[in-house]
Short mmCIF file of C-alpha atoms in Angstrom, two decimals:
data_model
loop_
_atom_site.label_atom_id
_atom_site.label_comp_id
_atom_site.label_asym_id
_atom_site.label_seq_id
_atom_site.Cartn_x
_atom_site.Cartn_y
_atom_site.Cartn_z
CA MET A 17 14.17 23.86 -20.24
CA ARG A 18 14.40 22.57 -16.66
CA THR A 19 17.28 24.88 -15.72
CA LEU A 20 15.59 27.93 -17.27
CA SER A 21 12.27 27.13 -15.60
CA THR A 22 13.95 26.74 -12.21
CA ALA A 23 15.95 29.97 -12.58
CA LEU A 24 12.90 31.97 -13.63
CA GLY A 25 10.87 30.35 -10.85
CA LEU A 26 13.49 31.35 -8.28
CA LEU A 27 13.48 34.94 -9.56
CA LEU A 28 9.68 35.10 -9.47
CA TRP A 29 9.65 33.63 -5.97
CA LEU A 30 12.04 36.31 -4.70
CA LEU A 31 10.02 39.05 -6.38
CA SER A 32 6.79 37.69 -4.92
CA VAL A 33 8.23 37.66 -1.41
CA ALA A 34 9.59 41.21 -1.84
CA LEU A 35 6.63 42.86 -3.56
CA LEU A 36 3.49 41.04 -2.44
CA ASP A 37 1.89 41.30 0.97
CA LEU A 38 1.99 37.58 1.75
CA GLU A 39 1.52 35.72 4.99
CA PRO A 40 4.62 33.76 6.12
CA VAL A 41 3.20 30.38 5.10
CA ALA A 42 2.38 31.64 1.61
CA ARG A 43 5.91 32.97 1.14
CA LEU A 44 7.34 29.55 1.82
CA LEU A 45 4.63 27.64 -0.04
CA LEU A 46 5.28 29.45 -3.33
CA GLY A 47 8.79 28.00 -3.31
CA GLY A 48 7.22 24.63 -4.00
CA PRO A 49 5.47 25.36 -7.31
CA LEU A 50 8.12 27.83 -8.49
CA VAL A 51 11.37 26.06 -7.55
CA ALA A 52 10.97 22.66 -5.87
CA VAL A 53 8.57 21.04 -8.34
CA PRO A 54 10.64 21.85 -11.49
CA LEU A 55 13.68 20.42 -9.70
CA VAL A 56 11.69 17.27 -8.89
CA LEU A 57 10.66 16.97 -12.54
CA GLY A 58 14.30 17.13 -13.51
CA LEU A 59 15.03 14.15 -11.27
CA VAL A 60 12.22 11.80 -12.25
CA ARG A 61 11.62 12.37 -15.95
CA PRO A 62 13.18 9.94 -18.47
CA ARG A 63 16.67 10.94 -19.55
CA SER A 64 16.27 9.95 -23.19
CA VAL A 65 13.73 10.96 -25.80
CA SER A 66 13.63 7.31 -26.84
CA SER A 67 12.27 6.29 -23.45
CA GLY A 68 8.64 5.35 -23.20
CA GLY A 69 6.46 8.11 -21.84
CA TRP A 70 8.96 10.88 -22.52
CA ARG A 71 6.33 13.09 -24.16
CA ARG A 72 4.05 13.01 -21.13
CA TRP A 73 6.88 14.48 -19.07
CA ARG A 74 7.44 17.10 -21.74
CA VAL A 75 3.80 18.15 -21.29
CA ALA A 76 4.43 18.50 -17.55
CA GLU A 77 7.57 20.59 -18.09
CA ILE A 78 5.71 22.96 -20.39
CA ALA A 79 2.62 23.25 -18.18
CA GLN A 80 4.47 23.72 -14.87
CA PRO A 81 5.78 27.30 -15.33
CA ILE A 82 2.46 28.50 -16.79
CA ALA A 83 0.47 27.09 -13.88
CA ALA A 84 3.01 28.40 -11.34
CA VAL A 85 2.86 31.95 -12.72
CA LEU A 86 -0.95 31.93 -12.57
CA LEU A 87 -0.69 30.74 -8.98
CA VAL A 88 1.44 33.78 -8.13
CA VAL A 89 -1.28 35.95 -9.67
CA SER A 90 -3.77 34.18 -7.40
CA PHE A 91 -1.73 35.16 -4.34
CA ALA A 92 -1.56 38.75 -5.58
CA LEU A 93 -5.37 38.88 -5.34
CA ASP A 94 -7.57 38.90 -2.27
CA ARG A 95 -9.12 35.57 -1.36
CA GLY A 96 -12.25 34.90 -3.36
CA TRP A 97 -13.59 33.32 -6.52
CA LEU A 98 -11.15 35.10 -8.83
CA ALA A 99 -8.14 34.07 -6.73
CA GLY A 100 -9.47 30.51 -6.66
CA ALA A 101 -9.85 30.50 -10.45
CA PHE A 102 -6.21 31.52 -10.93
CA ALA A 103 -5.17 28.67 -8.59
CA LEU A 104 -7.13 26.07 -10.58
CA PRO A 105 -4.44 25.58 -13.29
CA TRP A 106 -1.96 24.58 -10.60
CA ALA A 107 -4.44 22.10 -9.19
CA ALA A 108 -4.88 20.70 -12.70
CA PHE A 109 -1.09 20.43 -13.07
CA THR A 110 -0.83 18.48 -9.80
CA GLY A 111 -3.54 16.22 -11.20
CA TRP A 112 -1.33 15.60 -14.25
CA LEU A 113 1.58 14.84 -11.89
CA ALA A 114 -0.65 12.31 -10.13
CA VAL A 115 -1.38 10.68 -13.50
CA LEU A 116 2.37 10.44 -14.20
CA GLY A 117 3.02 8.96 -10.77
CA GLY A 118 0.12 6.55 -11.13
CA LEU A 119 1.40 5.36 -14.51
CA ARG A 120 4.90 4.84 -13.09
CA LEU A 121 3.39 2.86 -10.23
CA ALA A 122 1.21 0.79 -12.55
CA GLU A 123 4.19 -0.01 -14.78
CA ARG A 124 6.20 -1.42 -11.89
CA GLY A 125 3.43 -2.52 -9.52
CA LEU A 126 3.35 -2.46 -5.75
CA ARG A 127 5.87 -5.30 -5.76
CA GLY A 128 8.37 -3.09 -7.54
CA PRO A 129 11.41 -1.51 -5.89
CA VAL A 130 10.61 0.50 -2.76
CA ALA A 131 12.69 3.39 -4.10
CA GLU A 132 10.44 3.73 -7.15
CA ILE A 133 7.25 3.44 -5.11
CA ALA A 134 8.50 6.34 -2.98
CA VAL A 135 9.18 8.42 -6.10
CA ASP A 136 5.73 7.54 -7.46
CA SER A 137 4.15 8.67 -4.19
CA GLY A 138 6.00 11.96 -4.39
CA LEU A 139 4.27 12.60 -7.71
CA ILE A 140 0.82 11.50 -6.54
CA PHE A 141 0.57 13.30 -3.16
CA PRO A 142 0.78 16.91 -4.50
CA ILE A 143 -2.71 16.62 -5.99
CA ILE A 144 -4.02 16.87 -2.44
CA GLY A 145 -1.94 20.01 -1.88
CA GLY A 146 -3.23 21.47 -5.16
CA ALA A 147 -6.84 20.93 -4.14
CA TRP A 148 -6.35 22.46 -0.68
CA LEU A 149 -4.51 25.37 -2.28
CA VAL A 150 -7.57 26.21 -4.38
CA VAL A 151 -9.73 26.06 -1.25
CA SER A 152 -7.31 28.37 0.55
CA ARG A 153 -7.44 30.94 -2.27
CA LEU A 154 -11.22 30.73 -2.35
CA GLY A 155 -11.23 31.61 1.33
CA VAL A 156 -13.92 29.10 2.29
CA PRO A 157 -13.85 26.44 5.04
CA PHE A 158 -13.19 22.88 3.93
CA LEU A 159 -14.05 19.69 5.84
CA GLY A 160 -14.51 21.82 8.95
CA PHE A 161 -11.06 23.41 8.63
CA GLY A 162 -10.28 27.09 8.18
CA GLU A 163 -7.10 29.08 7.89
CA PRO A 164 -4.25 28.59 8.64
CA ILE A 165 -4.85 24.80 8.65
CA VAL A 166 -5.99 24.82 5.00
CA ILE A 167 -2.88 26.54 3.63
CA LEU A 168 -0.63 24.56 6.00
CA THR A 169 -2.11 21.36 4.57
CA ALA A 170 -1.41 22.60 1.05
CA ALA A 171 2.19 23.34 2.03
CA HIS A 172 2.53 19.93 3.74
CA PHE A 173 1.62 18.06 0.55
CA HIS A 174 3.92 20.19 -1.61
CA PHE A 175 7.02 19.60 0.49
CA ALA A 176 6.52 16.63 2.84
CA GLY A 177 4.25 15.07 0.22
CA CYS A 178 6.38 15.74 -2.86
CA VAL A 179 10.02 16.44 -2.03
CA LEU A 180 10.40 14.04 0.91
CA PRO A 181 9.23 10.83 -0.83
CA VAL A 182 11.27 11.58 -3.96
CA VAL A 183 14.42 12.28 -1.93
CA ALA A 184 13.81 9.18 0.17
CA GLY A 185 13.51 7.13 -3.02
CA LEU A 186 16.80 8.54 -4.32
CA ALA A 187 18.48 7.73 -0.99
CA VAL A 188 17.27 4.12 -1.24
CA ARG A 189 18.59 3.88 -4.81
CA ALA A 190 21.97 4.99 -3.53
CA ARG A 191 21.98 2.81 -0.39
CA PRO A 192 19.45 -0.02 -0.86
CA THR A 193 19.63 -1.36 2.69
CA GLY A 194 16.73 -2.76 4.66
CA LEU A 195 16.72 0.22 7.03
CA ALA A 196 16.72 2.65 4.10
CA ARG A 197 13.73 0.88 2.57
CA ALA A 198 11.95 1.00 5.92
CA SER A 199 12.49 4.76 6.12
CA ALA A 200 11.05 5.26 2.62
CA ILE A 201 8.03 3.10 3.45
CA GLY A 202 7.60 5.10 6.68
CA ILE A 203 7.50 8.36 4.71
CA VAL A 204 5.11 7.04 2.07
CA GLY A 205 2.73 5.88 4.79
CA GLY A 206 3.42 8.71 7.23
CA VAL A 207 2.54 11.65 4.97
CA PRO A 208 -1.14 10.68 4.47
CA LEU A 209 -1.34 9.23 7.99
CA LEU A 210 -0.45 12.60 9.49
CA ALA A 211 -3.23 14.25 7.49
CA VAL A 212 -5.68 11.61 8.74
CA GLY A 213 -4.42 12.12 12.30
CA ILE A 214 -4.96 15.88 12.15
CA THR A 215 -8.48 15.35 10.81
CA ALA A 216 -9.29 12.81 13.54
CA SER A 217 -7.90 15.13 16.20
CA GLN A 218 -9.95 18.07 14.90
CA HIS A 219 -13.28 16.28 14.53
CA HIS A 220 -13.12 13.41 17.01
CA GLY A 221 -10.64 14.58 19.61
CA ALA A 222 -8.27 11.69 18.81
CA ARG A 223 -5.08 13.52 19.68
CA TRP A 224 -3.18 10.29 20.09
CA LEU A 225 -3.52 9.46 16.37
CA GLU A 226 -2.07 12.80 15.31
CA VAL A 227 0.83 12.38 17.73
CA VAL A 228 1.54 8.80 16.62
CA ALA A 229 1.49 9.87 12.96
CA ALA A 230 3.80 12.83 13.65
CA LEU A 231 6.27 10.63 15.55
CA TRP A 232 6.13 7.95 12.85
CA LEU A 233 6.84 10.42 10.06
CA SER A 234 9.54 12.24 12.07
CA ALA A 235 11.38 9.00 12.83
CA ALA A 236 11.35 7.96 9.16
CA VAL A 237 12.58 11.39 8.08
CA LEU A 238 15.39 11.34 10.65
CA LEU A 239 16.58 8.07 9.13
CA VAL A 240 16.63 9.69 5.68
CA SER A 241 18.80 12.53 7.00
CA VAL A 242 21.23 9.97 8.40
CA PHE A 243 21.40 8.10 5.07
CA GLN A 244 22.04 11.37 3.25
CA LEU A 245 25.00 12.10 5.50
CA GLY A 246 26.28 8.63 4.67
CA LEU A 247 26.51 9.61 1.00
CA ILE A 248 29.05 12.36 1.65
CA GLY A 249 32.00 10.00 1.23
CA ARG A 250 30.89 9.16 -2.33
CA VAL A 251 30.73 12.80 -3.45
CA ARG A 252 33.97 14.45 -4.55
CA ARG A 253 33.11 18.15 -4.92
CA TRP A 254 33.09 20.18 -1.72
CA SER A 255 30.11 22.24 -2.91
CA GLN A 256 28.04 19.08 -3.29
CA ARG A 257 29.11 17.90 0.14
CA ALA A 258 28.13 21.26 1.63
CA LEU A 259 24.64 21.03 0.11
CA LEU A 260 24.20 17.53 1.49
CA VAL A 261 25.37 18.50 4.98
CA VAL A 262 23.10 21.57 5.12
CA ALA A 263 20.10 19.60 3.87
CA SER A 264 20.64 16.68 6.24
CA LEU A 265 21.21 18.78 9.37
CA SER A 266 18.32 21.11 8.56
CA LEU A 267 16.00 18.14 8.07
CA ALA A 268 17.10 16.60 11.37
CA ALA A 269 16.55 19.90 13.23
CA ALA A 270 13.12 20.35 11.65
CA MET A 271 12.09 16.85 12.73
CA ILE A 272 13.26 17.41 16.30
CA LEU A 273 11.02 20.49 16.40
CA ALA A 274 8.15 18.43 14.99
CA ILE A 275 8.59 15.81 17.70
CA ALA A 276 8.67 18.50 20.39
CA TYR A 277 5.51 20.08 19.01
CA ALA A 278 3.68 16.74 18.82
CA VAL A 279 4.60 15.70 22.37
CA GLY A 280 3.72 19.13 23.74
CA PHE A 281 0.40 19.06 21.91
CA PHE A 282 -0.43 15.65 23.42
CA ILE A 283 0.40 16.51 27.04
CA GLY A 284 -1.02 20.02 26.83
CA ALA A 285 2.31 21.85 27.15
CA ARG A 286 2.38 24.59 24.51
CA TRP A 287 6.13 24.70 24.02
CA LEU A 288 5.69 25.66 20.39
CA ASP A 289 2.72 27.27 18.65
CA ILE A 290 1.89 27.29 14.94
CA PRO A 291 3.44 30.72 14.16
CA THR A 292 6.67 29.60 15.84
CA MET A 293 6.65 26.32 13.87
CA VAL A 294 6.22 28.28 10.63
CA ARG A 295 9.22 30.48 11.48
CA THR A 296 11.42 27.52 12.47
CA HIS A 297 10.24 24.07 11.32
CA ALA A 298 8.82 25.27 7.99
CA VAL A 299 11.80 27.51 7.18
CA LEU A 300 14.21 24.66 7.89
CA ASN A 301 12.19 22.29 5.71
CA VAL A 302 11.92 24.63 2.73
CA LEU A 303 15.10 26.70 2.74
CA GLY A 304 17.38 24.38 4.69
CA PHE A 305 16.35 21.01 3.31
CA ALA A 306 14.12 20.95 0.21
CA ILE A 307 15.88 23.44 -2.05
CA PRO A 308 19.48 22.43 -1.17
CA VAL A 309 18.84 18.69 -1.45
CA LEU A 310 17.07 19.04 -4.80
CA VAL A 311 19.90 21.18 -6.13
CA PHE A 312 22.35 18.53 -4.92
CA TRP A 313 20.63 15.68 -6.78
CA ASN A 314 20.16 17.75 -9.94
CA ARG A 315 23.81 18.83 -10.10
CA LEU A 316 25.27 15.34 -9.96
CA SER A 317 27.44 14.50 -12.93
CA ALA A 318 26.89 11.35 -14.95
CA THR A 319 29.79 9.66 -13.16
CA GLU A 320 28.42 10.63 -9.75
CA ARG A 321 24.98 9.36 -10.71
CA ARG A 322 26.44 5.97 -11.58
CA ALA A 323 28.41 5.90 -8.33
CA LEU A 324 25.23 6.64 -6.38
CA ARG A 325 23.08 4.19 -8.40
CA PHE A 326 21.07 7.19 -9.48
CA ASP A 327 19.19 5.74 -12.45
CA ASP A 328 15.97 3.85 -11.76
CA THR A 329 15.63 0.13 -12.28
CA ARG A 330 14.52 -1.27 -15.63
CA HIS A 331 11.14 -2.80 -16.12
CA GLY A 332 9.33 -4.55 -18.91
CA LEU A 333 6.01 -2.72 -18.97
CA CYS A 334 5.09 0.71 -20.32
CA ILE A 335 1.67 2.35 -20.14
CA CYS A 336 1.37 4.95 -22.88
CA LEU A 337 -1.15 7.75 -23.21
CA ARG A 338 -2.66 7.70 -26.68
CA GLY A 339 -1.78 10.77 -28.70
CA VAL A 340 0.91 11.80 -26.20
CA ASP A 341 3.45 9.05 -25.61
CA ARG A 342 5.76 7.24 -27.97
CA PRO A 343 6.46 3.63 -26.93
CA PRO A 344 10.04 2.65 -26.07
CA GLU A 345 12.28 1.48 -28.87
CA ARG A 346 12.69 -2.26 -29.22
CA GLY A 347 16.21 -2.15 -27.76
CA ALA A 348 14.77 -0.98 -24.44
CA TRP A 349 13.62 -4.55 -23.80
CA ASP A 350 16.99 -6.21 -24.44
CA GLY A 351 18.51 -7.96 -21.46
CA LEU A 352 15.26 -8.36 -19.51
CA ALA A 353 14.79 -11.73 -17.84
CA PHE A 354 11.71 -13.89 -18.20
CA ALA A 355 8.79 -12.98 -15.95
CA GLY A 356 8.94 -16.30 -14.10
CA GLU A 357 8.74 -20.07 -14.34
CA ARG A 358 5.84 -22.47 -14.68
CA ALA A 359 3.75 -23.18 -11.60
CA ARG A 360 1.09 -25.71 -10.69
CA ASP A 361 -1.64 -23.10 -10.45
CA ASP A 362 -1.09 -21.71 -13.96
CA ALA A 363 -4.23 -21.36 -16.06
CA ILE A 364 -3.97 -23.49 -19.19
CA ASP A 365 -5.99 -22.66 -22.31
CA GLU A 366 -6.12 -24.34 -25.69
CA HIS A 367 -8.09 -23.00 -28.64
CA VAL A 368 -8.40 -24.86 -31.93
CA ALA A 369 -10.35 -23.97 -35.06
CA THR A 370 -10.56 -25.52 -38.51
CA VAL A 371 -9.69 -22.76 -40.95
CA GLY A 372 -9.65 -24.56 -44.28
CA ALA A 373 -8.90 -27.73 -46.20
CA GLU A 374 -6.39 -28.86 -48.80
CA SER A 375 -5.69 -32.00 -50.70
CA PRO A 376 -4.11 -34.71 -48.56
CA GLY A 377 -0.33 -34.69 -48.52
CA SER A 378 2.20 -31.91 -48.15
CA PRO A 379 1.01 -28.30 -47.73
CA GLU A 380 -0.05 -26.65 -50.97
CA HIS A 381 1.74 -23.56 -52.22
CA GLY A 382 -0.47 -20.56 -51.43
CA GLY A 383 -3.00 -22.76 -49.66
CA PRO A 384 -4.70 -22.26 -46.28
CA PHE A 385 -1.79 -23.79 -44.36
CA GLU A 386 0.76 -21.39 -45.85
CA ARG A 387 -1.65 -18.50 -45.34
CA ILE A 388 -2.08 -19.24 -41.63
CA ALA A 389 1.62 -20.05 -41.13
CA GLY A 390 2.54 -16.73 -42.75
CA ALA A 391 0.11 -14.82 -40.54
CA ILE A 392 1.62 -16.44 -37.46
CA ALA A 393 5.17 -15.62 -38.63
CA ARG A 394 4.08 -11.97 -38.96
CA PHE A 395 2.31 -12.19 -35.60
CA ASP A 396 -0.90 -11.24 -37.34
CA VAL A 397 -2.81 -13.38 -34.88
CA PHE A 398 -5.09 -11.37 -32.61
CA PRO A 399 -7.60 -8.72 -33.69
CA LEU A 400 -5.79 -5.39 -33.76
CA ALA A 401 -8.34 -3.97 -31.33
CA ARG A 402 -7.07 -6.45 -28.72
CA LEU A 403 -3.34 -6.86 -29.33
CA ARG A 404 -1.14 -5.42 -32.04
CA PRO A 405 2.63 -5.57 -32.65
CA LEU A 406 4.27 -2.16 -32.41
CA ALA A 407 6.82 -2.95 -35.11
CA PRO A 408 6.43 -5.11 -38.22
CA VAL A 409 7.27 -8.76 -37.61
CA ASP A 410 8.68 -10.55 -40.64
CA GLY A 411 9.48 -14.01 -39.41
CA VAL A 412 10.74 -14.97 -35.97
CA ALA A 413 13.78 -16.73 -34.56
CA PRO A 414 14.63 -17.89 -31.04
CA GLY A 415 15.63 -14.89 -28.94
CA ASP A 416 13.59 -12.36 -30.93
CA ILE A 417 11.53 -9.94 -28.84
CA ILE A 418 7.95 -9.19 -29.85
CA VAL A 419 6.59 -5.93 -28.44
CA CYS A 420 2.83 -5.47 -28.49
CA ALA A 421 0.25 -2.99 -27.28
CA THR A 422 -3.19 -3.70 -25.92
CA PRO A 423 -5.75 -0.92 -25.38
CA PHE A 424 -7.07 -0.16 -21.92
CA ALA A 425 -9.81 2.27 -20.88
CA TRP A 426 -9.82 3.87 -24.36
CA ILE A 427 -7.00 6.34 -23.58
CA PHE A 428 -4.12 4.02 -22.60
CA ASP A 429 -2.01 1.47 -24.45
CA VAL A 430 -0.37 -1.17 -22.26
CA VAL A 431 2.91 -2.02 -24.00
CA ILE A 432 4.29 -5.47 -23.16
CA ALA A 433 7.10 -7.67 -24.45
CA SER A 434 7.78 -11.39 -24.86
CA ARG A 435 10.79 -13.32 -26.12
CA VAL A 436 10.58 -16.14 -28.68
CA THR A 437 11.86 -19.39 -27.16
CA ALA A 438 11.20 -21.87 -29.95
CA VAL A 439 10.27 -21.98 -33.62
CA HIS A 440 8.21 -24.96 -34.87
CA ASP A 441 8.52 -26.05 -38.50
CA GLU A 442 8.28 -29.81 -38.60
CA ARG A 443 6.18 -32.91 -39.11
CA ARG A 444 4.75 -34.73 -36.10
CA GLY A 445 3.39 -38.04 -37.31
CA ASP A 446 0.58 -37.19 -39.74
CA ILE A 447 0.55 -33.52 -38.69
CA VAL A 448 2.66 -30.77 -40.28
CA VAL A 449 3.09 -27.77 -37.96
CA SER A 450 4.51 -24.28 -38.32
CA GLY A 451 4.64 -21.55 -35.66
CA PHE A 452 6.51 -20.43 -32.57
CA THR A 453 6.43 -20.16 -28.78
CA TYR A 454 7.22 -17.09 -26.69
CA ARG A 455 7.49 -16.33 -22.97
CA THR A 456 6.66 -13.11 -21.18
CA LEU A 457 9.43 -10.85 -19.89
CA GLU A 458 9.74 -9.27 -16.45
CA GLY A 459 7.28 -6.45 -15.91
CA HIS A 460 4.59 -8.22 -17.96
CA PRO A 461 1.22 -8.42 -16.12
CA PHE A 462 1.33 -12.20 -16.61
CA VAL A 463 3.87 -14.94 -16.12
CA GLY A 464 3.42 -17.38 -18.94
CA GLU A 465 4.11 -18.69 -22.39
CA GLU A 466 2.05 -19.10 -25.54
CA THR A 467 2.38 -21.26 -28.62
CA PHE A 468 0.86 -20.36 -32.00
CA LEU A 469 0.61 -23.17 -34.56
CA ALA A 470 -0.66 -23.75 -38.07
CA GLU A 471 -1.42 -27.46 -38.49
CA LYS A 472 -2.23 -29.69 -41.45
CA ASP A 473 -3.41 -33.25 -41.25
CA VAL A 474 -1.67 -34.81 -44.25
CA ALA A 475 -4.12 -37.73 -44.22
CA THR A 476 -7.33 -35.68 -44.43
CA GLY A 477 -6.06 -32.27 -45.66
CA GLU A 478 -7.74 -30.46 -42.75
CA VAL A 479 -5.96 -27.17 -41.78
CA ARG A 480 -6.29 -25.87 -38.26
CA MET A 481 -5.01 -23.03 -36.16
CA ARG A 482 -4.11 -23.81 -32.57
CA ILE A 483 -3.14 -21.57 -29.64
CA ARG A 484 -1.84 -23.09 -26.42
CA ALA A 485 -1.36 -20.77 -23.45
CA ARG A 486 -0.18 -21.14 -19.89
CA SER A 487 -0.37 -18.08 -17.63
CA ARG A 488 -0.88 -16.67 -14.16
CA ALA A 489 -1.24 -13.13 -12.87
CA ALA A 490 2.01 -11.39 -11.96
CA VAL A 491 0.57 -8.25 -10.34
CA PRO A 492 -2.03 -7.84 -7.56
CA ILE A 493 -4.57 -5.89 -9.61
CA VAL A 494 -4.70 -8.65 -12.24
CA ARG A 495 -5.19 -11.26 -9.52
CA ALA A 496 -7.97 -9.17 -7.99
CA LEU A 497 -9.74 -9.02 -11.36
CA ARG A 498 -9.11 -12.69 -12.13
CA PRO A 499 -12.68 -13.66 -13.24
CA TRP A 500 -12.87 -10.74 -15.68
CA VAL A 501 -9.31 -11.27 -16.85
CA ARG A 502 -9.88 -14.98 -17.49
CA ARG A 503 -12.96 -14.25 -19.57
CA ALA A 504 -11.00 -11.70 -21.58
CA GLN A 505 -8.15 -14.19 -22.13
CA ARG A 506 -10.50 -16.92 -23.33
CA ARG A 507 -12.39 -14.53 -25.61
CA ALA A 508 -9.13 -13.25 -27.16
CA GLY A 509 -7.99 -16.82 -27.83
CA ARG A 510 -11.27 -17.77 -29.48
CA GLU A 511 -11.23 -14.68 -31.67
CA ALA A 512 -7.62 -15.32 -32.68
CA VAL A 513 -8.18 -18.85 -33.95
CA THR A 514 -11.37 -17.99 -35.82
CA ARG A 515 -10.50 -14.64 -37.43
CA HIS A 516 -8.36 -16.20 -40.20
CA GLY A 517 -10.95 -18.71 -41.30
CA ARG A 518 -12.94 -18.33 -44.52
CA SER A 519 -16.08 -18.44 -42.38
CA PRO A 520 -16.55 -18.31 -38.63
CA ALA A 521 -15.41 -21.63 -37.21
CA SER A 522 -16.31 -23.12 -33.88
CA LEU A 523 -13.83 -24.49 -31.43
CA THR A 524 -13.11 -28.12 -32.11
CA GLU A 525 -11.28 -31.04 -30.63
CA SER A 526 -8.28 -31.54 -32.87
CA SER A 527 -7.07 -34.94 -33.96
CA ALA A 528 -3.54 -33.71 -33.22
CA PRO A 529 -2.22 -34.71 -29.81
CA PRO A 530 -3.21 -31.73 -27.62
CA LEU A 531 -1.40 -30.47 -24.58
CA GLN A 532 -4.73 -30.08 -22.82
CA ARG A 533 -8.38 -30.38 -23.71
CA ALA A 534 -9.63 -27.67 -26.01
CA ASP A 535 -11.26 -25.53 -23.35
CA SER A 536 -10.27 -22.46 -21.37
CA ARG A 537 -10.51 -23.65 -17.82
CA SER A 538 -7.75 -23.44 -15.28
CA PRO A 539 -6.21 -26.72 -14.02
CA ARG A 540 -7.75 -25.81 -10.66
CA ASP A 541 -11.18 -25.81 -12.35
CA ARG A 542 -11.01 -29.27 -13.90
CA THR A 543 -10.41 -32.78 -12.69
CA PRO A 544 -7.17 -34.40 -13.92
#
C-alpha cells in the first residue's frame, strides 16, 4: 500500500507540475502531500499488525492518498471558497497525523528517547501547515500575512516541520550521541521558533528574533547533515550511499543559503530575495534532501535497519483509540524492566472492607473467603469502568504479566502492564490470607506496587478484602495533576474493596497487622 501510494503520488505530482499553471512554491509544496508524507508514514508506522495502534496507522494510510488527490484539485481551481473546501480534507488528515504523534508522545512521555520525541514532533507539526494551506487556497489574509508568506509557511511545516524532525530522529537512533541528540532537540525547538520569529518580525519589528531562530535551526540542521554523512560507512549498496550523499550535501547547501538570507535580512543587505530562495533553498530542500533521504530510509533492508538501530525503543504503555486500535499482544510486554524502585515520597494507601463472615476456623468451601480469593486470582478486583484486564486471568504466578486498560476521556483506553512479584497463600497468626502482589513495568504512568488480599480471621470468622498500594507519578503530566490523580486512586481503591461485599461496606481498621493505617494519605501528609 505504501509503495503504491508513493508511486501514484509521484506520478500525480509530475502531472500536476506539467499540466497545471502553478506558482513555483506550489509546485514544490505538492511534493509533500503526494510523495514525502507517504514515505514518512512508511518509516514511523508499526511494522507488525500485532503492534498496538496498528489500525490507527492503517486509517492514515488509507486517508492520505484521498486527501492528497483532493488537494491537487484545490490547486487546479482559482483561490476561493471552493478551492479552500477541497483543501480541507488534507487539513483534516494532518490533524489525524497530529493525533498519532500526540499518542506516540503520550505513550513515551517527554522523558522518553530524544529520537522518538523528534519523530513525534514531525507528525504533530504538519497540522499547522495544513491549516495555513487551507488559508492559502481560500485566498484570504491570515494573522496579518498575505501571499506568498501564507503558502511559504504551509510549505515550511510540511518539509522542515515534518521531514526534518523525522529524519533527525532516525539519525539519533542510528548514532545516539550527545551531539546528535542536541541537533534533534534544536530542530524540534527551531521549527516553531522560526515561525514565531517571522511573526514577531512582521508585527513588532523584532528582526533579531527571526534571525536568531533561523541561525538556530540552520545550525541544528547542518549537524544532521554531518551525522547522515557519518552513516555512509555502515551502508553497503552504492545506490544507498549515493542517496545519502546527495541528501546530506543538498541539506548543507540549503542551510548555508538560509544563513546568508537571515544575516542579509538583519543587516539590510538584500543578497537573496524570496523568489531566489524558492528557486535555490526550497528546491534543494525538497528535491535534493527530502525525497532522496526518505527514499534512503525506506529502502533499507532488515539487516541494514538492525545495523543502523532503525527500530524504535520499546515502551510499556499504549494509548488505544476505541473502535480503531487493537491492544498489543501480551508477548509485547515480555522483557520490560520494572518502572522503578521504592522511594521515600511514595504515596501509600490501604483500603480494607469487611465483605462477609464465616464460622470460626479454616475457610469454608464456597464461602465468602473463597469467593473473594477467587475474584482476586482472576483479577476481578476493580469496577470494569475503571480498570479491566485485557485477557482472562485464571490464577497468577510470580513473573506473570497482567495487562489492563483504563478508560480516559471517553475515546481512549490507556493500556498498562504490571508483573506479579509474589503470591500469598498462607496463614499469618490468626489470619488466613490469599492474593498476590504486582509491580508496574517501565512506561507505566506510575512507579509502584500493589497487593490484593482476601483475609479471614480464624478466631472470629470475619472475612475482609484488603488492598495495599505504594505509588508515585512517573510522568510529568501525572505529577501536574497530582491532587486529581490522588483522589481518583483513593476512590478506585475504596470501590474495589467494597464492590464484592454482600452490601456496601465502609472502610474499617482491620485487626490484621496493617502495613499502614487504613487511609489514603501520602506519607508526606501524615505524621509518622
